[in-house]
Coordinates of C-alpha atoms in Angstrom, one line a residue:
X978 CA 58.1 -21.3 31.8
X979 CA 59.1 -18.0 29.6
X980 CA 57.5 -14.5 30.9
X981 CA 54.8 -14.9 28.5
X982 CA 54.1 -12.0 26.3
X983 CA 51.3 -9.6 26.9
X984 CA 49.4 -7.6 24.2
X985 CA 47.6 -4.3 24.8
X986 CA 43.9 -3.8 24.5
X987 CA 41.8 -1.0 23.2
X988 CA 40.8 0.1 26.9
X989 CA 45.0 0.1 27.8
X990 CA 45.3 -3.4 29.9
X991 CA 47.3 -5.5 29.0
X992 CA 46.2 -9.4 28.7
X993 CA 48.6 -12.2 28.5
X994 CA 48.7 -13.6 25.1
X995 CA 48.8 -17.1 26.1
X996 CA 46.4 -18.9 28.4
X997 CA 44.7 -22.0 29.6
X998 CA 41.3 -22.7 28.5
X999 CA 38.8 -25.0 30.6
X1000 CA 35.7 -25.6 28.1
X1001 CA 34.5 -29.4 28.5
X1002 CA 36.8 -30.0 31.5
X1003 CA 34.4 -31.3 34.4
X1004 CA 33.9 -29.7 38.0
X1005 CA 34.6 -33.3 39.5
X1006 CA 37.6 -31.9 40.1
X1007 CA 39.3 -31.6 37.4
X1008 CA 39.2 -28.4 36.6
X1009 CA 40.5 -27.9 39.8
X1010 CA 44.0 -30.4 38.9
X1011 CA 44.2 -29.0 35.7
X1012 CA 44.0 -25.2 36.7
X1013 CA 46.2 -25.8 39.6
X1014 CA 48.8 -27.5 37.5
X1015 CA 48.9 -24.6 34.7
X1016 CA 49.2 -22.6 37.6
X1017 CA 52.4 -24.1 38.9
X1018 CA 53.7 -24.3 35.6
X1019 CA 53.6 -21.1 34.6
X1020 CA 50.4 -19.9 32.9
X1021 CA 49.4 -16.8 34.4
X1022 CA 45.6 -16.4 32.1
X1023 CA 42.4 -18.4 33.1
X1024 CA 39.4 -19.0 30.6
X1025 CA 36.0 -20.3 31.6
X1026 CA 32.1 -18.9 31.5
X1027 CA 29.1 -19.8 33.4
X1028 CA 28.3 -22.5 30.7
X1029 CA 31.5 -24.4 31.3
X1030 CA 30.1 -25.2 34.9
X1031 CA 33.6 -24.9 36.5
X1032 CA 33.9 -21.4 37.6
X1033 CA 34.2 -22.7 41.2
X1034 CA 36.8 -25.2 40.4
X1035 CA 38.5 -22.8 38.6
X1036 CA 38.3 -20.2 41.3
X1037 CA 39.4 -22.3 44.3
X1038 CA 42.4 -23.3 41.9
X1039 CA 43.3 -20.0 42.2
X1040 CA 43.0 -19.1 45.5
X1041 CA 45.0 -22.3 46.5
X1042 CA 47.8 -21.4 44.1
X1043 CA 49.4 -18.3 46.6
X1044 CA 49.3 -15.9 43.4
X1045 CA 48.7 -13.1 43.8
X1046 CA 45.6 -12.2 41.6
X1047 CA 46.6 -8.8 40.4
X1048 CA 49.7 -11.5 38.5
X1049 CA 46.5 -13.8 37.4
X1050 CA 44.1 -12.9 34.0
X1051 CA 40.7 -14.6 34.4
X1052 CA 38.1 -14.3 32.0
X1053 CA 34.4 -15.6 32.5
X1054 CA 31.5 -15.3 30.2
X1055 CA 28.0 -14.5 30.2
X1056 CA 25.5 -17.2 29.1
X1057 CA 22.2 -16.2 27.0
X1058 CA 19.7 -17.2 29.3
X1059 CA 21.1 -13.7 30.8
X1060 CA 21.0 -11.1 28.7
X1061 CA 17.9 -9.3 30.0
X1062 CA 19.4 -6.1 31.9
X1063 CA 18.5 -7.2 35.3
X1064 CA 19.5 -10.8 34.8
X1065 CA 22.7 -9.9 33.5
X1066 CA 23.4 -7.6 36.2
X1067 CA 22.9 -11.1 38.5
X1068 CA 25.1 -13.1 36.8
X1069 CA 28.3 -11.2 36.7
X1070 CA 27.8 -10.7 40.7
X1071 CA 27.2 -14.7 40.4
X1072 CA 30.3 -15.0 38.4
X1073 CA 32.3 -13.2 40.6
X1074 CA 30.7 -15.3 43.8
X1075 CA 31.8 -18.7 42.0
X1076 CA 35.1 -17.5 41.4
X1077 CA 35.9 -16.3 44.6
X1078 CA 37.1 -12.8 43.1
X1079 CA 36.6 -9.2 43.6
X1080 CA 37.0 -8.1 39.8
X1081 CA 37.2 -10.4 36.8
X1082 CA 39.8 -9.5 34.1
X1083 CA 37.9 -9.9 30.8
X1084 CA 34.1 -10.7 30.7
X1085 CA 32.7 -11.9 27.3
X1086 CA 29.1 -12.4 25.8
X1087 CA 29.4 -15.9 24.7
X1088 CA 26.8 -16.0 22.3
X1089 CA 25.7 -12.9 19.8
X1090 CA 21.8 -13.5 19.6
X1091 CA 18.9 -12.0 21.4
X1092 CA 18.8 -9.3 24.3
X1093 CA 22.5 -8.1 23.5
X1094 CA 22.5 -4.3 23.8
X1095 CA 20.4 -5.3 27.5
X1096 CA 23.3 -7.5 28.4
X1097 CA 26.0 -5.2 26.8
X1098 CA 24.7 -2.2 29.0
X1099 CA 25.2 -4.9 32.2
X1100 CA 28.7 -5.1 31.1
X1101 CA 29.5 -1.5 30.8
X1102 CA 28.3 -0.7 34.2
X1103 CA 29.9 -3.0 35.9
X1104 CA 33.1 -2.0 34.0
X1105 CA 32.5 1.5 35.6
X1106 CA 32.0 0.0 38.9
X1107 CA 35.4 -2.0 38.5
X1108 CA 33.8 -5.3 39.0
X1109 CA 35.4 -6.0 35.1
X1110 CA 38.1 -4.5 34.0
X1111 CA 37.9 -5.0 30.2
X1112 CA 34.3 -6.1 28.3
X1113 CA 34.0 -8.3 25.4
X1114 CA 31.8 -10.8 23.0
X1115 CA 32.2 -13.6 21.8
X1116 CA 31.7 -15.8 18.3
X1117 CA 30.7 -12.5 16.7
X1118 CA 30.8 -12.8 12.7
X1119 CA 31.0 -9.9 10.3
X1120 CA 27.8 -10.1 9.8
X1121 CA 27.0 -10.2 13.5
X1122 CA 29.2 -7.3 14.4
X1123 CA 27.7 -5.3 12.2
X1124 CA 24.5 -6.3 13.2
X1125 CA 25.6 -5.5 17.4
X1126 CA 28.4 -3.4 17.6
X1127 CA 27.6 0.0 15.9
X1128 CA 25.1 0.5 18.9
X1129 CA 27.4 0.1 21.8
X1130 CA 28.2 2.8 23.7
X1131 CA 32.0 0.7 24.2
X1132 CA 34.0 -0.4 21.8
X1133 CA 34.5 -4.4 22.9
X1134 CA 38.0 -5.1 23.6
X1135 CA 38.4 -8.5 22.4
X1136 CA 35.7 -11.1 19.9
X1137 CA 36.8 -14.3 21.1
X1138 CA 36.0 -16.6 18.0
X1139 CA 37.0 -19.9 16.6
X1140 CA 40.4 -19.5 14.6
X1141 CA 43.4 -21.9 14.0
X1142 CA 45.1 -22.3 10.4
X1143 CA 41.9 -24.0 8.6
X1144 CA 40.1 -21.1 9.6
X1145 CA 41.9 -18.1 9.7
X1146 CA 39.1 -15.6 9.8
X1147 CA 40.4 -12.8 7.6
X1148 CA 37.6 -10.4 7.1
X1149 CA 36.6 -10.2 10.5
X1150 CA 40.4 -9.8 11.4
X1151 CA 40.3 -6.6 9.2
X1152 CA 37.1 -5.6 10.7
X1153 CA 38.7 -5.9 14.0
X1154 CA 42.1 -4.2 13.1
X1155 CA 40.0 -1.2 12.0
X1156 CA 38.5 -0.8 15.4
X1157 CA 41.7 -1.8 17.4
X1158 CA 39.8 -4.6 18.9
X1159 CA 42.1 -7.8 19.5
X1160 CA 41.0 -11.4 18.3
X1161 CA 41.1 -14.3 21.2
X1162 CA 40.9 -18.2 19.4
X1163 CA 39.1 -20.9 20.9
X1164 CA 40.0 -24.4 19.1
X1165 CA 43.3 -22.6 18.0
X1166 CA 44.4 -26.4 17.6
X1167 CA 41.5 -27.3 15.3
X1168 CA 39.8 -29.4 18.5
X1169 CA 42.7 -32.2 17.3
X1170 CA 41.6 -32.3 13.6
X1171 CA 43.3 -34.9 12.2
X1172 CA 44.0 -33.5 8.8
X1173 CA 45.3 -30.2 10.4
X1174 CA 47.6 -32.4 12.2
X1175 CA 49.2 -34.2 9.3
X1176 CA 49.8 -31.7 6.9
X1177 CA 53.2 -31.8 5.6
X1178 CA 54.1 -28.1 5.7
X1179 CA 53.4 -28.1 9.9
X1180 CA 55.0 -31.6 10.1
X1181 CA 58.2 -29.9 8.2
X1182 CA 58.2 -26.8 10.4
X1183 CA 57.9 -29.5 13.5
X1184 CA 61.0 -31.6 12.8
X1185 CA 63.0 -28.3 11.7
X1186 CA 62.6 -26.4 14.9
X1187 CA 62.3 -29.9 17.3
X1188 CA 58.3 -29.6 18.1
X1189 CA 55.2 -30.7 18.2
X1190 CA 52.9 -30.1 15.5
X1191 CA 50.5 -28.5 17.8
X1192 CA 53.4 -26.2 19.3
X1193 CA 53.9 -24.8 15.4
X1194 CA 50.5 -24.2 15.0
X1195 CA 50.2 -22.0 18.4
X1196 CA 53.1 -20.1 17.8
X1197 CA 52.0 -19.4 13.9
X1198 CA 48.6 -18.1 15.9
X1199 CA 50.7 -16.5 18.5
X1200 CA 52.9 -14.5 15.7
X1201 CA 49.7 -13.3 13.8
X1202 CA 48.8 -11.5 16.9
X1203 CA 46.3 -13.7 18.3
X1204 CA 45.7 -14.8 22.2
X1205 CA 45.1 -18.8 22.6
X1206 CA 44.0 -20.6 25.3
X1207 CA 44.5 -24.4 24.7
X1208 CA 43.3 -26.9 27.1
X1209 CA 44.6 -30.2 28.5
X1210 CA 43.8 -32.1 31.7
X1211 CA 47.2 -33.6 31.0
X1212 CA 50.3 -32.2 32.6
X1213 CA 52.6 -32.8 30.2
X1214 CA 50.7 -31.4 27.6
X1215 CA 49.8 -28.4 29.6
X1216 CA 53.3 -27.8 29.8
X1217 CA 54.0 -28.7 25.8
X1218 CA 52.1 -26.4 24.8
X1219 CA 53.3 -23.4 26.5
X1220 CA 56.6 -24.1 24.9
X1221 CA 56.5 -22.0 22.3
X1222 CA 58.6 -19.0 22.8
X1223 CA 62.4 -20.3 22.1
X1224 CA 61.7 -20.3 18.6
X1225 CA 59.9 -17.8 15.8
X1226 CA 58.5 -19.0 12.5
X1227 CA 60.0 -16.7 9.4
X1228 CA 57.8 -14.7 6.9
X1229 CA 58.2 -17.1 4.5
X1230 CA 56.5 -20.0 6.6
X1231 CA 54.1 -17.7 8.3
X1232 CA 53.3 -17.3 4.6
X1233 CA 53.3 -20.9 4.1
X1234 CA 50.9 -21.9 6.6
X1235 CA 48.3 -18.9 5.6
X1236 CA 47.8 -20.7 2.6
X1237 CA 46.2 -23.7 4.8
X1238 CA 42.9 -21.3 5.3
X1239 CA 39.8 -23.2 4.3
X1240 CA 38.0 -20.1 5.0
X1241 CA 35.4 -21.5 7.3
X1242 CA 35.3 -23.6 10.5
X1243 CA 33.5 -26.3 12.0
X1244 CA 31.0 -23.7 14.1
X1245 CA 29.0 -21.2 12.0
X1246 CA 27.2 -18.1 14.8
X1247 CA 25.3 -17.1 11.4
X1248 CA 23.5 -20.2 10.9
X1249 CA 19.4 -19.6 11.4
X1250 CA 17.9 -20.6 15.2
X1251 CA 21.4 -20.6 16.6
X1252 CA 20.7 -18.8 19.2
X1253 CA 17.6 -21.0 20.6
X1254 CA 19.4 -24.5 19.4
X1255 CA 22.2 -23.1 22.4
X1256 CA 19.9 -22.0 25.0
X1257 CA 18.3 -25.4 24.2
X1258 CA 21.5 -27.0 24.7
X1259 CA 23.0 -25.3 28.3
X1260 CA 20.4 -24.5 30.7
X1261 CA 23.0 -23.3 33.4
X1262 CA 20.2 -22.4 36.0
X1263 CA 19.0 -26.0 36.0
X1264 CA 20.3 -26.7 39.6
X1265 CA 19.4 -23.2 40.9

């Protein structure tokens, strides 16, 4: 595969702008197969989080693959059910333990509701203590990010939110350009939405540079300056997807597929209870 591209973050690293993402693959081992074979083909970024369940997998993956780790960026996030100080402070060590790692590239709140400056704090110190070396959140909406931010001590590096061309998040982007803070998609492929999948103006682009659909749609991502992580359990696919560097998209047909914005996505952080309908949903300590 290409040297992929790296973009710079606020705090001066430097994170690979395409990665492999592991939500919903299982630790039966698969999440082993697939990491291992993303490995071997080329991807050198890893994202998972306590509530994926497959931080070992995905750790022993890793260590099997002979890479060295400072060439390796793995990101893990913290679940809710950990945001109180002390419990945070237990989970990142517990992240680290899972993963088999001595630091951990990019650690993200995954959810924005209830003890967040506690857990936030956690994540700062153990920033200082080089146990993380860049600090993030997660599905954070303008209206959350004003709600959170303007209290941190640190500036988060990266809001990893949902994003692909039906949902193109345009005032948080501004919010996030003001503050230098870079925007990570999860479902940059619209989680296979059909109708994304059949427009004509992607299906045009496809047969006019010889890909896939979903290979226009990550480099249009990819062009507007955004990091995305697909996932696959399927080799081929795994490699597909990371073939998107041996062409570029022009202004005119980046232009083209802005217009597909709907202006809204399929997973909306500001909806009321949020917070308690996901801790509801993932109890990770449930086999403590």
């Amino acid at each position: 595969m290409t040297t992929i591209p790296t973009f710079k973050l606020n705090d001066g690293n430097e994170i690979p702008s395409f990665g492999f993402g592991t939500y919903q693959i299982p630790a039966d081992g698969s999440t082993y197969d697939a990491v291992a074979n993303a490995l071997k083909l080329g991807y050198r970024h890893i994202d998972t989080a306590a509530a994926y369940f497959n931080e070992q997998e995905v750790g022993k993956a890793i260590k099997d693959s002979g890479i060295p780790r400072d060439q390796i960026w793995v990101t893990s996030k913290l679940w809710l059910q950990d945001y109180a100080y002390e419990d945070a402070k237990k989970a990142i060590d517990t992240s680290l333990e899972k993963l088999g790692l001595d630091y951990m590239d990019l650690y993200l709140l995954h959810q924005p509701y209830g003890k967040v400056d506690e857990a936030w704090r956690a994540l700062e110190e153990a920033q200082k203590a080089g146990k993380i070396r860049s600090i993030g959140v997660s599905n954070m909406t303008p209206k959350l990010w004003k709600k959170f931010v303007p209290s941190f001590d640190t500036m988060p590096a990266v809001n990893q939110v949902e994003f692909n061309p039906y949902f193109q998040q345009k005032e948080l982007r501004q919010i996030l350009a003001d503050a230098h803070v870079a925007l990570e998609a999860w479902a940059p492929l619209g989680e296979g939405n059909k109708d994304l999948f059949a427009e004509p103006v992607l299906n045009a682009l496809a047969k006019k540079y010889g890909k896939d659909v979903g290979q226009v749609i990550l480099r249009f991502e990819h062009q507007e300056g955004v990091t995305v992580f697909p996932k696959s359990v399927h080799e081929a696919r795994i490699k597909s997807n990371a073939e998107i560097f041996d062409f570029e998209l022009t202004s005119d047909e980046m232009d083209a597929i802005r217009k597909l914005d709907h202006g809204k996505g399929q997973h909306d952080p500001d909806t009321p209870g949020m917070g308690q309908l996901l801790l509801n949903a993932f109890d990770i300590h449930a086999n403590d």
